[in-house]
Structures are given as structure tokens and as C-alpha cells.
């Protein structure tokens, strides 16, 4: 068999003048000038670009996938064996019905169904199937389900689907009693919508030609007409729509990562103009809940970096009239707020660990729900009911499978409704979970979550996968994953570095990892690796670094800074061409993301800061470790040409490093394959690559 040689992309001289500076981009031709059309129809991709991407895929298939196919198959088989094939969610009551999702044996996509609420937790009770994901996905190479929600009167089901991976969703409406779709069809949406209180209309979000959420419309079911409710005038702001837990209020929010603005409508007043809650002020972020006949607002006003909760009367929501309910506690971030009729619940995080606080409406008394493991995750479930004493929350740790509890906020009794079943078997005691604190060069302490087999020696001999993200304030939870056990059971230590740019230690932790302080994110990841080495968990050259999207930027940056630490790097849909992307205001995410990265079109300092760390712009002839780089052809978030250009430049500028494997999914977008088993193949390849780079490719 003849294996293809590594593709060598042609170099076309391109000189870019910007702010009095000049840069060169010999691989700019990989960006199809018709990229917007390609997102909607990948068959329109220019022929020379397609040929190059297919050559890269062929090279990766020949040199990585085919030689490791037996290992990939074993990994996929054991990961699949840990998944309960006919799994189902815990039913959520809504009036006379209980709604849930379930899977059939071998099914890739969920089935959405309901049964009588009186028999909510009886798995054998009669059900009505509302939406069969497997059936709907038949014959489609890509299938993604966006929003799906029943109407308040339980008569209709609205659902949104994307069949390209471009994240343009089409909303349809189905008659629950007949199972037939109506003529209602709303294309080019974000996939997000809410029902009106009278079940007679949908409030939905428009996505414009640049892929940005820009407006909220009201679609009346009887006439099929749309009415514009709100259009955002600033291209740098995203628009979204949501509803209050009470069901009485529909919210429209605009935000750009650092500034937000909310409006509201009574859910039964179709076509009513939205009322402004608080006008946008640069740097003011707030979220709104409806509770006790008023708005409860989590806000960072007046220096409340980690947020405080204020109360506002419905008839006067100006910030000067807000009264304080929960004061600001520096270092304790208010993550989420959930309102029930008689209780206000908030999820907080301090030093990387979450807790749930329940506040009684009547007297303001509070109590907390916390757990004892060194590292764990908690999540609130809003469910459907408002007039209830039952709070549903989830718990997991790296060694403890997900659990779902129903908690009586009055008696403080909890009922375990479900523990994730691992059919092939799982004993939490076979694993050790640790929470370490690594010290950055400036003295900051970085939380690191560690999972490994119990009883291993800390002698530096173990290989280690270090995962990181660190942007937009997103914090990677210390949760449970059946997939990563395939590495841990083979002797890997699995670690998550909770670097700056996340909110693991509060909102300031995020602020300290963005804009001019972005390099803290990369330095923290390196410090975490060095600490794990110093503590004997691993050794230099035995670490596989991994991150996706903005986490792929992290991987690209540390590759340039400390390639010696790593045996291999996995960069999934990596945001690596930062300067070019942030300089192209036609791309879907660019204007809304300037508050995160800076605007190099007009700001000299932002240009220089980004240029200093942008992975694509800093490739040099270094001894880079082996890399697996992935992308999606119809990805609107990190466009396919970013990973493609990076791989091409690595091959040309650092030919003695690598090898560099590029794999572009020609049928998917940012999230890759959408089926629950198809996605395992991508994970299996990533893990096979990790095992190969540290020399563990035998039949273990």
C-alpha cells in the first residue's frame, strides 16, 4: 500500500497592511471568498481548497487512523460499553404531564416523550412520543437538534434542527395529538425560542447573513405572520430570548461578554413593545429573574465583581431604585439564580468549588447544599414548575457518576432520582480525585483537578493528559466522564487546569485572563504542568495537552512557549489565527468578541498584544511535539481555514517537528459528529493519538 506523503500547501504571497504594520499570510487562499455560502452548502467549496483538505485527511487516515484502527476500535467499544443504550432522563412534571428524553438501544439521537404526571416515575407507564430524533435524522449526514419545547397548553411542540452544521436552525411546529407538522416553518434562526403564555405564538431569534443573532420576532400560529419585537442596533451584541420560571415574563437580552441589557414583555400580551429594565452601561453585566412579584437582578454594579443580587419593582426598574438582597462577597461568584414561588435559589462558586444556597421568601433565611469530595460539580435544573417546593439539582465528581436529586427546600430532605448507570461496571473507590493548587509566576494559585487510578506511585513515570480552556469566563466543571476512563485505566493521569480566563475562582479570575492579560491563561497552563511534574504525577515529555476552540488557542500558544513539556498536543477546532480573525469584521463572531480579545482594526495596543501570542503568527522552527488538529468544514465559530492554515504553516516552518495531523470533518461544524456513538469515534482517535505519543499502543 502506498501512503500519501505529507501535503505541502502552496504558498501565495499576501501582504497585509494594518495600522502602519505589515504582516504576511501565504495561506490566506485557504479561506474561500464564498465562505458564507459554503457554511450553508459545503458542496460549494472551491475545488483547490477541497483538494487540499482531502489530501490532509488522506494523510491523517494513512499515518494515524489506519495504523491505530484496532486501538481506536477497542477504545470506542469500551467507551460505548459504559453508556446505557436505553438511557432516559428523570421526568420533569408540568401540570398533568411529565416530560423526559430517552434513547433506544443503538439510537444516536434522543426521543422526546411524555406520560401522565401521576405516573411520572413509572418507567413502564404509557407514553406519547413527541419527537423521535433517530427517525428525524434518517438520511442526513449531519443532524443537530436545537431548541425543543412544548406549548404551555401541551397542544403543540416546537423544535429546531440544523442539517448542515452551520448553526442556522429551522424551527417547525408539530401538533402533539396528531403527530403532524403544521405549515409553520421559520428558517435562519439561532434555534432558540420561547412560547407565548397563551400557546398561540413563538418568540424566536433571527440569525443574519453574518451568522449573528440580531433580532427577536413573534410568529403568530394562526396567521403565520411575523412581528418584529426588537432589533439590536449594535453588531457587537448578541440577542437572546428566554422566559421566567413563573412563565409570566418573556425576556430579551443583549450582551457582548462584558455588557448586557435586558427587556421584558408579559407573556400573554402578544405584540406588546418590550420594556427596558436597565440601559446598557459599558462593563455592566446583569441577569434577571422574576420572583415574588418583582425582578431579582444579579449585577456587578458598583464594584460587585463577583455579583450581588438586587430587587427591582416591576413598575420602576431604574438601577437607582434597586434594593440589595444578597451582598457582594469578593471571591464568591454568583453563577446562577433560580426562582421558585417561595424560594430563591442561587448557585455559587468559591475556590473552584460550587455550592447551592436556598433563600426563603417569607423570612430571608438561607441554608446551603454542599458536598465533601475534594473536587465536584453541581448544577441546577429549572424544570417546568414554579409553584413547587422541589428543587432538582445534579451532582458529580471525576470518580462519581452523575446523580440527580429532588430536594425539598422546606424539609431539606433529598431523594436520589437517578445515578448514571455504567453498564460495563464502575467502582468509584478504584480511582483517586485530588484538588491541587499550582503556583503561577506572579504567585496566583491555580486550581488543578486530578483523576487517576488509586494507588499509583508519584514517581514521574505516568503519562498525563492536561486539559485546559480559559476564555469567556467558562469554567470546566470537575464532573464525571465515562470516556476519559479509557485513558485512566491504561495508566494515564487526567488533569484539568482551571486557568485564568475562566471564573473558577471568581469573576476577577476571568478578568485576569483576557485582553492585555490574556497570556496569564497560557502561563497558568504551563505552571500547572510544571507543578504536576514537581509533585511526581508525570515528567517532561510525558504530557499530552488538550483543548478545543478557545482552548485550542491555549494549546497553540503553549506549543510556541514550552514545546519541551509535551509528548503530544490535541487542538480541537482551534482558534489559532487570532489576529486575522479579529481583523475581519464580516465573520460571525468578530465584533461581539472584541471585548474578549481587543479590536486590532483600530487599537494599536490590541494589535500588538494579539500578534505577540497568536499561534499562527508565532510558528517558528521549533521542536514541536506531535499534534492532532481538527476542524469542521461548516463551522461558523472557528472557521475551517484556521486549523488548515496553522497545519500548513507548521509543516513549512517547523519541518523537523511533529508529525502534524490535520483532520477536517467535511460533514460537520464546531461540535463535530452529533450522534452519541458517532462522536465516540472522534474521541477514540484523539485518545489513540494520546496513547501513541507516549508509547502505549499495544493491546492494553
XYZ file of C-alpha atoms in Angstrom:
700
model
C 0.000 0.000 0.000
C 1.367 3.426 -0.923
C 0.892 6.032 1.797
C 0.453 9.649 0.760
C 3.231 11.988 1.776
C 2.521 14.967 3.982
C 0.660 17.592 1.928
C 2.570 20.766 1.204
C 0.135 23.631 0.728
C 1.116 26.119 -1.902
C 2.353 29.483 -0.684
C 0.857 32.564 -2.280
C 2.446 35.865 -1.227
C -0.092 38.083 0.520
C 0.930 41.277 2.301
C -1.491 42.832 4.783
C -1.118 46.478 5.810
C -2.875 47.392 9.033
C -2.335 50.259 11.490
C 1.019 51.037 9.896
C 2.164 47.449 10.342
C 2.809 44.776 7.737
C 2.275 41.048 8.064
C 2.477 38.211 5.556
C -0.079 35.430 5.138
C 0.956 32.904 2.452
C -2.007 30.608 3.211
C -4.809 33.152 3.023
C -6.019 31.420 -0.143
C -7.440 28.623 2.027
C -10.251 30.982 3.033
C -12.910 30.607 0.346
C -14.124 34.053 -0.714
C -17.590 32.495 -0.866
C -17.329 31.180 2.712
C -20.798 32.335 3.765
C -22.437 30.219 1.061
C -20.145 27.287 1.919
C -21.436 27.344 5.516
C -24.934 26.703 4.192
C -23.905 24.316 1.406
C -20.441 22.704 1.804
C -20.600 21.398 -1.794
C -19.868 24.960 -2.920
C -16.329 24.865 -1.509
C -13.762 25.887 -4.109
C -12.136 22.910 -5.810
C -8.484 23.613 -4.954
C -9.339 24.121 -1.281
C -11.349 20.901 -1.169
C -8.499 19.010 -2.824
C -6.046 20.255 -0.201
C -8.330 19.417 2.747
C -8.990 15.954 1.341
C -5.234 15.415 0.909
C -4.737 16.326 4.563
C -7.485 13.926 5.614
C -5.920 11.178 3.498
C -2.537 11.757 5.120
C -4.043 11.584 8.621
C -6.019 8.485 7.703
C -2.923 6.725 6.322
C -0.468 7.643 9.069
C -2.616 7.945 12.192
C -6.049 6.419 11.751
C -5.266 3.245 9.784
C -2.220 2.174 11.863
C -4.224 2.683 15.061
C -7.592 1.422 13.820
C -7.568 -1.636 16.070
C -6.821 0.557 19.082
C -9.500 3.071 18.088
C -12.000 0.241 17.725
C -11.121 -1.064 21.202
C -11.430 2.405 22.708
C -14.781 3.032 21.035
C -16.068 -0.384 22.103
C -15.186 0.125 25.745
C -16.463 3.719 25.787
C -19.709 2.534 24.257
C -19.929 -0.288 26.801
C -20.010 2.354 29.540
C -23.068 4.027 28.004
C -26.518 2.761 28.924
C -28.006 2.414 25.454
C -31.647 2.693 26.513
C -30.960 5.510 28.951
C -33.557 8.095 29.927
C -33.698 11.365 31.828
C -35.587 11.889 35.069
C -39.116 13.036 34.116
C -39.962 16.661 34.851
C -43.538 17.411 35.840
C -45.532 20.164 34.170
C -49.161 20.217 35.210
C -50.849 16.950 34.266
C -47.864 15.624 32.290
C -44.273 14.634 32.927
C -41.750 15.205 30.122
C -38.488 13.348 29.558
C -35.988 12.147 26.971
C -34.877 8.610 26.355
C -32.770 6.593 23.924
C -33.461 3.255 22.274
C -30.795 0.546 22.071
C -28.324 1.647 19.412
C -30.020 5.020 18.974
C -27.845 8.012 18.135
C -30.386 10.714 18.946
C -32.875 11.268 21.779
C -36.576 10.537 21.789
C -38.662 13.226 23.480
C -41.767 11.874 25.199
C -44.309 12.455 27.947
C -46.559 10.471 30.243
C -49.219 11.295 32.830
C -47.703 13.144 35.790
C -49.402 10.737 38.173
C -47.106 8.013 36.812
C -44.075 10.222 36.271
C -41.504 7.835 37.730
C -43.030 4.597 36.456
C -40.865 3.587 33.507
C -43.456 1.116 32.211
C -46.301 3.646 32.130
C -47.859 4.532 28.780
C -46.121 7.326 26.913
C -46.631 9.621 23.952
C -43.619 10.132 21.699
C -43.385 13.776 20.717
C -40.193 13.731 18.655
C -38.073 10.769 17.536
C -34.543 12.017 16.876
C -33.391 8.832 15.140
C -36.328 8.906 12.758
C -35.903 12.612 12.014
C -32.170 12.141 11.319
C -32.608 9.354 8.764
C -30.802 10.077 5.505
C -28.980 13.125 6.835
C -25.182 13.256 7.040
C -25.454 15.891 9.767
C -28.288 16.414 12.231
C -28.427 18.704 15.237
C -31.403 19.417 17.488
C -31.585 22.968 18.800
C -34.433 24.162 20.997
C -37.375 21.815 21.623
C -40.309 22.809 23.817
C -43.976 22.018 24.291
C -46.535 24.800 24.485
C -47.956 25.798 27.885
C -51.296 24.197 26.982
C -49.478 20.952 25.994
C -51.009 21.036 22.482
C -48.003 21.929 20.357
C -44.349 21.000 20.105
C -41.868 23.428 18.565
C -38.437 22.163 17.572
C -35.376 23.492 15.732
C -32.994 21.462 13.561
C -29.765 22.116 11.646
C -28.737 19.696 8.886
C -25.520 21.440 7.767
C -23.515 22.170 10.899
C -23.638 25.891 10.124
C -25.804 26.588 13.223
C -28.625 28.064 11.149
C -31.654 26.302 12.610
C -35.129 25.931 11.120
C -37.995 25.979 13.625
C -41.073 23.830 12.992
C -44.275 23.263 14.956
C -45.971 19.889 15.447
C -49.476 19.043 16.606
C -48.945 16.779 19.622
C -52.273 14.977 19.215
C -51.854 14.095 15.516
C -48.057 13.980 15.348
C -48.210 16.052 12.148
C -46.179 19.162 11.443
C -48.075 22.366 10.734
C -47.226 24.760 7.947
C -45.244 26.889 10.395
C -41.592 26.906 9.376
C -39.086 29.561 10.414
C -35.671 29.351 8.721
C -32.365 31.055 9.581
C -32.780 31.156 13.333
C -30.384 30.544 16.221
C -32.533 27.588 17.276
C -33.644 29.463 20.376
C -37.292 30.355 21.027
C -39.968 30.554 23.739
C -43.711 30.072 23.682
C -46.153 32.837 24.440
C -48.184 32.340 27.602
C -51.300 31.697 25.520
C -49.640 28.971 23.391
C -50.564 30.931 20.286
C -47.181 32.351 19.247
C -43.438 31.793 19.271
C -40.818 34.375 20.106
C -37.754 33.456 18.068
C -34.268 34.833 17.351
C -33.160 35.775 13.840
C -29.648 34.960 12.618
C -28.402 37.347 9.933
C -26.200 36.659 6.905
C -23.086 37.139 9.029
C -24.251 34.432 11.417
C -25.094 36.791 14.270
C -28.213 36.760 16.417
C -29.677 40.145 15.677
C -33.429 40.354 16.366
C -36.424 38.829 18.146
C -39.658 38.232 16.229
C -43.087 36.985 17.248
C -44.626 34.331 14.956
C -48.396 34.031 15.390
C -49.554 30.498 14.706
C -52.993 31.414 13.421
C -51.889 33.832 10.700
C -48.311 32.682 10.141
C -47.204 36.305 10.289
C -44.085 37.611 11.998
C -43.871 40.806 14.008
C -40.525 42.386 14.819
C -40.273 42.815 18.580
C -36.699 44.031 18.948
C -33.727 44.544 16.636
C -30.287 45.072 18.094
C -28.608 48.141 16.537
C -25.056 47.207 17.578
C -23.413 44.402 15.569
C -21.168 43.735 18.534
C -24.063 42.462 20.660
C -25.751 39.050 20.626
C -29.505 38.849 21.170
C -31.307 36.055 23.006
C -34.797 35.301 24.263
C -35.884 33.432 27.398
C -38.786 33.155 29.791
C -39.142 33.461 33.541
C -39.605 30.391 35.693
C -43.044 31.728 36.541
C -43.980 31.698 32.846
C -45.390 35.205 33.159
C -42.493 37.117 31.614
C -40.537 36.870 28.372
C -37.053 38.349 28.490
C -34.990 39.728 25.613
C -31.328 40.213 26.402
C -28.393 41.717 24.507
C -24.768 41.199 25.507
C -21.212 41.353 24.248
C -19.431 39.347 27.006
C -18.854 42.425 29.201
C -22.030 44.492 28.893
C -25.678 43.422 28.987
C -29.120 44.924 28.592
C -32.492 43.301 29.329
C -36.059 43.968 28.226
C -39.281 42.271 29.207
C -42.794 41.541 27.959
C -45.767 39.948 29.649
C -46.011 36.535 28.042
C -49.734 36.842 27.197
C -49.563 40.299 25.638
C -48.698 39.495 22.035
C -47.023 42.273 20.150
C -46.530 44.472 23.197
C -43.400 46.607 22.974
C -40.654 45.363 25.297
C -39.842 47.435 28.372
C -36.239 48.234 29.224
C -35.000 47.107 32.643
C -31.683 48.975 32.826
C -29.913 50.733 29.950
C -26.576 49.343 28.881
C -23.506 50.785 30.515
C -20.084 49.669 29.351
C -18.874 46.953 31.724
C -22.220 46.466 33.479
C -23.428 42.878 33.340
C -26.691 41.733 34.832
C -29.156 38.823 34.709
C -32.807 38.943 35.647
C -35.235 36.559 37.379
C -38.936 37.081 38.137
C -39.779 36.275 41.753
C -42.182 37.467 44.441
C -43.865 39.937 42.075
C -40.599 41.706 41.299
C -37.368 41.349 39.363
C -34.332 39.937 41.128
C -31.181 41.096 39.394
C -27.691 39.607 39.671
C -25.459 42.584 38.891
C -21.826 43.680 39.010
C -22.660 47.374 39.503
C -20.721 49.474 41.981
C -17.673 47.227 42.059
C -19.540 43.982 42.753
C -17.053 41.994 40.650
C -18.486 38.622 41.717
C -22.058 39.952 41.570
C -24.715 40.764 44.108
C -28.498 40.308 43.941
C -30.817 43.317 43.891
C -34.606 43.624 43.901
C -36.465 45.904 41.468
C -40.175 46.694 41.352
C -41.851 45.882 38.038
C -43.121 49.422 37.627
C -39.737 51.076 38.227
C -36.656 49.132 37.238
C -34.162 52.008 37.155
C -30.944 50.980 38.958
C -31.252 53.870 41.428
C -34.378 52.181 42.807
C -32.860 48.733 43.286
C -32.600 47.368 46.833
C -29.977 44.873 47.956
C -30.972 41.290 48.725
C -27.646 39.415 48.624
C -24.495 41.483 49.140
C -21.310 41.120 47.130
C -18.819 38.646 48.590
C -15.403 39.035 46.905
C -14.157 35.687 45.628
C -17.595 34.051 45.808
C -19.107 34.172 42.331
C -22.875 34.048 41.855
C -23.109 31.627 38.920
C -26.851 31.121 38.528
C -30.145 32.180 40.124
C -33.360 30.133 40.042
C -36.673 31.426 41.335
C -39.404 29.253 42.808
C -42.638 30.648 44.166
C -41.487 30.752 47.800
C -37.720 30.369 47.475
C -34.862 32.000 45.624
C -32.007 29.627 44.847
C -28.513 30.575 43.777
C -25.503 28.567 42.664
C -22.200 29.978 43.905
C -18.571 29.061 43.303
C -15.582 29.763 45.542
C -12.021 28.493 45.006
C -13.270 26.299 42.202
C -15.947 24.502 44.260
C -19.709 25.105 43.882
C -22.484 25.198 46.455
C -26.228 25.787 46.337
C -27.857 28.411 48.584
C -31.620 28.347 49.241
C -33.308 31.539 50.471
C -36.853 31.539 51.869
C -39.112 34.320 50.567
C -41.017 34.691 53.817
C -38.173 35.461 56.232
C -34.981 35.602 54.117
C -33.394 32.690 55.973
C -30.739 30.817 53.971
C -29.177 27.382 54.025
C -26.612 25.704 51.769
C -26.237 22.383 49.982
C -22.621 21.253 49.655
C -20.630 18.039 49.326
C -17.402 16.676 50.785
C -15.277 15.424 47.879
C -12.128 17.360 47.018
C -13.489 18.255 43.596
C -17.031 18.020 42.248
C -19.639 19.753 40.115
C -23.185 20.897 40.870
C -25.940 22.038 38.538
C -29.414 23.496 38.947
C -32.337 22.245 36.871
C -35.060 24.799 36.245
C -37.679 22.225 35.259
C -41.140 23.483 34.362
C -42.835 24.219 37.678
C -42.775 27.454 39.644
C -45.224 26.790 42.477
C -43.198 23.954 43.978
C -41.051 23.150 46.992
C -38.989 20.682 44.996
C -35.601 21.757 43.725
C -33.862 19.453 41.269
C -30.089 19.512 41.109
C -27.291 17.333 39.774
C -24.042 16.227 41.372
C -20.948 14.501 40.004
C -17.230 14.231 40.581
C -14.438 12.859 38.392
C -14.914 9.464 40.060
C -18.639 9.620 40.945
C -21.162 9.199 38.110
C -23.799 11.908 37.705
C -26.603 11.866 40.245
C -29.940 13.689 40.075
C -31.639 14.701 43.318
C -35.055 16.119 44.145
C -34.618 18.332 47.188
C -37.445 19.606 49.417
C -36.434 23.182 50.146
C -38.642 23.206 53.259
C -37.771 19.943 54.997
C -34.271 19.773 53.424
C -34.821 16.146 52.535
C -33.339 14.868 49.290
C -34.443 11.997 47.102
C -31.941 10.407 44.730
C -33.849 10.066 41.462
C -31.076 8.718 39.292
C -27.423 7.717 39.223
C -25.809 7.366 35.835
C -25.599 3.680 35.021
C -22.258 2.425 33.721
C -23.243 -0.957 32.229
C -19.701 -2.319 31.991
C -19.177 -1.560 35.669
C -17.630 1.246 37.665
C -16.326 1.408 41.238
C -15.588 4.977 42.400
C -13.177 3.672 45.019
C -10.887 2.376 42.273
C -9.985 5.992 41.483
C -8.441 8.900 43.333
C -9.588 12.506 42.924
C -7.284 15.320 44.001
C -7.503 19.109 44.026
C -4.041 20.667 43.739
C -3.002 24.310 43.743
C -0.212 25.210 41.319
C 1.622 28.497 41.728
C 1.941 30.823 38.755
C 4.987 33.049 38.283
C 3.102 36.027 39.725
C 2.080 33.993 42.788
C -1.517 33.241 41.761
C -2.707 29.792 42.848
C -4.230 27.779 40.025
C -6.709 25.009 40.916
C -5.944 21.699 39.197
C -8.385 18.775 39.285
C -6.701 15.371 39.056
C -8.121 11.893 38.415
C -6.078 8.689 38.391
C -6.229 5.055 39.391
C -5.975 4.571 43.140
C -2.595 3.516 44.435
C -0.327 4.788 41.675
C 3.206 5.823 42.623
C 4.042 9.505 42.305
C 7.394 8.750 40.734
C 7.029 10.686 37.492
C 6.545 7.608 35.314
C 2.852 8.087 34.495
C 1.732 9.750 31.268
C -0.681 12.628 31.816
C -3.357 14.373 29.778
C -3.700 18.020 30.765
C -6.898 19.717 29.616
C -7.484 23.467 29.544
C -9.774 26.179 28.216
C -9.641 29.579 29.903
C -11.750 32.085 27.932
C -15.129 33.865 28.141
C -15.329 33.064 31.847
C -16.232 29.454 31.027
C -15.169 27.050 33.773
C -14.611 23.375 33.028
C -16.518 21.501 35.770
C -14.954 18.759 37.852
C -17.562 16.313 36.572
C -17.717 12.692 35.521
C -16.793 11.349 32.097
C -17.010 7.712 31.078
C -14.778 8.346 28.069
C -11.719 9.548 29.945
C -11.675 6.314 31.950
C -10.218 4.648 28.847
C -7.063 6.689 29.374
C -7.050 6.498 33.170
C -7.478 2.716 33.162
C -4.395 2.494 30.922
C -2.273 4.356 33.423
C -2.880 7.968 32.432
C -3.348 10.731 34.956
C -6.131 13.040 33.758
C -5.850 16.652 34.915
C -7.854 19.833 34.299
C -6.099 23.170 34.786
C -8.614 25.814 35.910
C -6.604 28.671 34.437
C -7.282 32.394 34.445
C -9.795 33.406 31.818
C -12.293 31.073 33.482
C -14.324 32.004 36.580
C -13.064 29.085 38.679
C -12.007 31.488 41.435
C -14.482 34.269 40.757
C -15.046 36.896 38.106
C -11.703 38.584 38.731
C -10.107 35.279 37.711
C -11.754 35.801 34.335
C -10.727 39.456 34.062
C -7.137 38.470 34.803
C -7.095 36.184 31.751
C -8.424 38.373 28.933
C -7.392 41.315 26.752
C -3.975 42.623 27.824
C -3.716 39.898 30.468
C -4.523 37.011 28.118
C -1.045 35.499 28.428
C -1.866 34.619 32.064
C -4.060 31.861 30.635
C -1.101 30.272 28.878
C 1.319 30.795 31.753
C -1.137 29.186 34.180
C -1.393 26.080 31.994
C 2.388 25.794 31.906
C 2.567 26.338 35.679
C 0.015 23.548 36.178
C 2.145 21.206 34.064
C 5.274 22.124 35.988
C 3.515 21.580 39.329
C 2.254 18.160 38.264
C 5.824 17.275 37.298
C 7.222 18.573 40.607
C 4.667 16.528 42.564
C 5.641 13.336 40.732
C 2.441 12.875 38.749
C 4.363 12.844 35.460
C 7.573 14.002 33.758
C 8.515 16.389 30.925
C 7.779 14.791 27.578
C 5.066 12.558 29.079
C 2.275 15.143 28.944
C -0.403 15.369 26.259
C -2.008 18.814 26.212
C -5.586 19.126 25.024
C -8.067 21.920 24.402
C -10.800 22.870 21.967
C -11.972 26.104 20.319
C -10.547 28.902 22.506
C -8.895 26.050 24.394
C -7.218 25.237 21.080
C -5.731 28.737 21.182
C -4.329 27.808 24.588
C -2.768 24.675 23.108
C -1.307 26.591 20.176
C 0.152 29.252 22.459
C 1.827 26.822 24.870
C 3.187 24.901 21.883
C 5.126 28.026 20.975
C 6.109 28.778 24.573
C 7.077 25.379 26.025
C 7.044 22.585 23.422
C 9.537 20.628 25.547
C 6.895 19.799 28.151
C 4.713 17.793 25.806
C 4.742 14.428 24.084
C 1.727 15.467 22.033
C -0.893 18.169 21.636
C -4.565 17.819 20.678
C -6.102 21.024 19.325
C -9.791 20.544 18.534
C -11.355 23.201 16.259
C -8.601 25.556 17.459
C -8.911 29.340 17.392
C -5.321 29.901 16.271
C -5.451 32.597 13.577
C -6.427 35.208 16.133
C -5.096 38.359 14.515
C -6.633 37.720 11.097
C -9.966 36.639 12.571
C -10.250 39.603 14.937
C -9.387 41.870 11.981
C -12.243 40.561 9.806
C -15.472 42.184 10.936
C -17.534 40.188 8.434
C -17.019 36.946 10.374
C -19.899 35.843 12.621
C -18.221 36.254 15.983
C -15.686 39.017 15.408
C -17.459 42.256 16.524
C -19.093 40.619 19.572
C -15.711 39.207 20.604
C -13.661 42.384 20.582
C -14.377 42.892 24.326
C -12.740 39.496 24.919
C -9.658 39.841 22.719
C -9.394 43.501 21.695
C -10.013 45.221 18.363
C -6.835 45.158 16.248
C -8.560 47.081 13.440
C -8.451 50.358 15.373
C -6.360 49.691 18.500
C -2.562 49.595 18.152
C -2.109 48.039 21.584
C -4.642 45.300 20.845
C -2.907 44.546 17.537
C 0.471 44.171 19.218
C -0.906 42.124 22.131
C -2.672 39.659 19.859
C 0.270 39.426 17.476
C 2.539 38.516 20.385
C 0.614 35.326 21.236
C -1.451 34.364 18.160
C -0.302 30.781 17.456
C -0.439 31.089 13.671
C 1.669 34.252 13.708
C 4.324 32.805 16.022
C 5.159 29.500 14.376
C 8.939 29.090 14.176
C 11.370 26.281 13.513
C 10.984 24.674 16.924
C 10.971 21.056 18.049
C 7.186 20.930 18.253
C 5.656 17.733 19.607
C 3.260 15.593 17.576
C -0.053 17.374 17.008
C -3.585 16.298 16.144
C -5.509 19.269 14.768
C -9.217 19.018 13.921
C -11.810 21.256 12.304
C -15.255 21.299 10.728
C -15.989 22.495 7.199
C -19.229 24.283 8.099
C -18.065 25.581 11.483
C -19.171 29.233 11.908
C -17.319 29.691 15.202
C -13.796 28.604 14.312
C -13.760 28.542 10.531
C -12.130 25.572 8.816
C -9.282 27.658 7.393
C -7.848 28.435 10.835
C -6.689 24.877 11.632
C -5.866 24.293 7.955
C -3.600 27.346 7.712
C -1.915 26.508 11.020
C -1.130 22.936 9.974
C 0.257 24.160 6.629
C 2.493 26.710 8.342
C 3.734 24.212 10.933
C 4.809 21.829 8.172
C 6.638 24.530 6.252
C 8.232 26.492 9.099
C 8.979 23.626 11.517
C 9.581 20.593 9.279
C 11.593 18.706 11.904
C 8.804 18.847 14.472
C 5.558 16.947 14.619
C 4.243 14.937 12.914
C 1.257 17.187 12.302
C -2.080 15.525 11.615
C -4.969 17.611 10.309
C -8.461 16.161 10.163
C -11.308 18.285 8.795
C -14.809 16.868 9.209
C -16.344 17.577 5.806
C -19.888 16.980 7.110
C -19.941 18.838 10.422
C -19.383 22.125 12.211
C -17.967 23.251 15.536
C -19.131 20.350 17.671
C -18.165 17.559 15.286
C -20.375 14.498 14.921
C -23.696 14.920 16.740
C -24.773 11.326 17.362
C -23.858 9.956 20.787
C -21.975 6.983 19.305
C -20.602 8.656 16.174
C -18.916 11.191 18.415
C -17.063 8.371 20.190
C -15.090 7.717 17.009
C -13.619 11.204 17.170
C -12.791 10.778 20.863
C -11.323 7.348 20.121
C -8.962 8.854 17.550
C -7.899 11.606 19.965
C -7.179 9.071 22.703
C -5.365 6.733 20.309
C -3.165 9.669 19.344
C -2.513 10.425 23.021
C -1.602 6.811 23.728
C 0.629 6.633 20.666
C 2.582 9.738 21.611
C 3.543 8.249 24.987
C 4.226 4.778 23.581
C 1.089 2.967 24.775
C -0.239 1.496 21.532
C -0.256 -2.193 22.428
C -3.257 -4.295 23.373
C -3.739 -2.739 26.789
